[in-house]
Amino acid sequence: MSNDGGGFRWFSGIIATIISGVVVYYLTEGRNPQPPQSNSEPLGISQGTPPSPPTKPTPPVTRTPRPTPQPSPSSEIALVSSRGINYTKLRDLLAQGKWKEADQETTDLLLRVSNRQKEGWLREEDVKNLSCEDLRTMDKLWVAHSQGKFGFSVQREIYQSLGGTSEYNNDVYRKFGDRVGWRVKDVERYYSDVTFDQKAQSGHLPRVERCGGGLGCSRRGRRVLWWRVAGGDVLSSECPL
């Protein structure tokens, strides 16, 4: 019996020791369990500062070169006059596209060059004695500001292409009038019907509108005056433009 009681006590002591150890572990560690340490990082979570995204290369700055300022059409034209005439006003009117005012200024300049402002019209001898230098200056200004569409030299070229010569020919003049828009349906247009616009036909301007040639203010008088200025007498080989 004694041996059996000792064995039982020995076995009970072992069991009590195990149980007390478990209780102590639970009281000290079990209530605050520590997560297992791992050297690997959980998926989807990075530690520390995330790497910067790759920097996109900055596209090169393209600088559009500024256009070189171009001189105005008349800036290179010398305003030459053998009569001491100032052509600044005509130049400015043409530069502003004021075609009617420029046409009237051209007529006034022809009178000034001929010293006929008081009379207001030109005689045959006045037209024949017009200064080539002054006519050339007026013509260059007209041609430059109209991009080659208007001017005495443009009118002369058209007139000569129709068979015009230094001898006045009424039939050739009529053809010329049809070509440049001075005649419509065989009827000569009045000055009030002139198209003062760059959309007009080539050679439409300038329209010399003064009586002269000893023919009074008739239409024929105006035709002869124009022909002497732009068609034959003056703008001949002796006065090239």
Steps between C-alpha positions, in 0.01 A plus 500: 500500500780736586667447168179568320439823700849629426470438134176682492641800683797506263275494196272769646798726558607473139150586381482800737835626379391482137171673575665780695744556220222532248318747724812710547566508123144605434515777758832639371496441125166374388308828553738705279616270228775643282474453123768288357793696365569461134766645276262506205255786445131428451386513141371837388666687784835672460705640778692824486472772231352367174723544197431808285333434165729533199536860389364570154751676276415867452422563134727756338355850479447595140539871449338641190735754349353843466445602141741754372320833457445567134519849360175651381449502122577870470784522753753421229348733242676832473244780482684675220366816340656737252240759600551487876170316555441316827354153439459405865123549496454276196720234655304507826159487330605199294647330807164540676307362202316827445482452126255778415691759703824378344350530152390856565842581649665362185293730283587796722869406482488499121363854515770607745777347291365695203437815708134492399329485840327833440356394166407152620562324169791413270570614151662286235834670545476455879461125464786473255726687739421294808810404697609139451643490851171607654292262291738219591464576871121501481496181298735310732287589801185377330660178381662423836189548713267314263735201462546580133130546421475877454724767355576687178749233391240227551253695287760558232583130480132412455453776245796389293391133518178608326694661216529849646778721368611860535219589259164533668248241380147519633424136424805385697402731783153344513652154523725628775199646684324164479807321633561722804133552586459859385231392254206267563286372212653753260418788736776701665460520875496829683750579770236433764481142371873429531583207728737632765596161631786259442245248374461708185651386171870544440572848368174642637692766695616771493221662305622836375184705522566850377392682190775586258646490155296800390198269479315629804341265752363257248565130533728520202698768676554269797597212273762704319638630827541148641656375177754780503593429862497121507443367153723665250668838513656503843557135587694429185852372468617852581344478846523136615355398835 
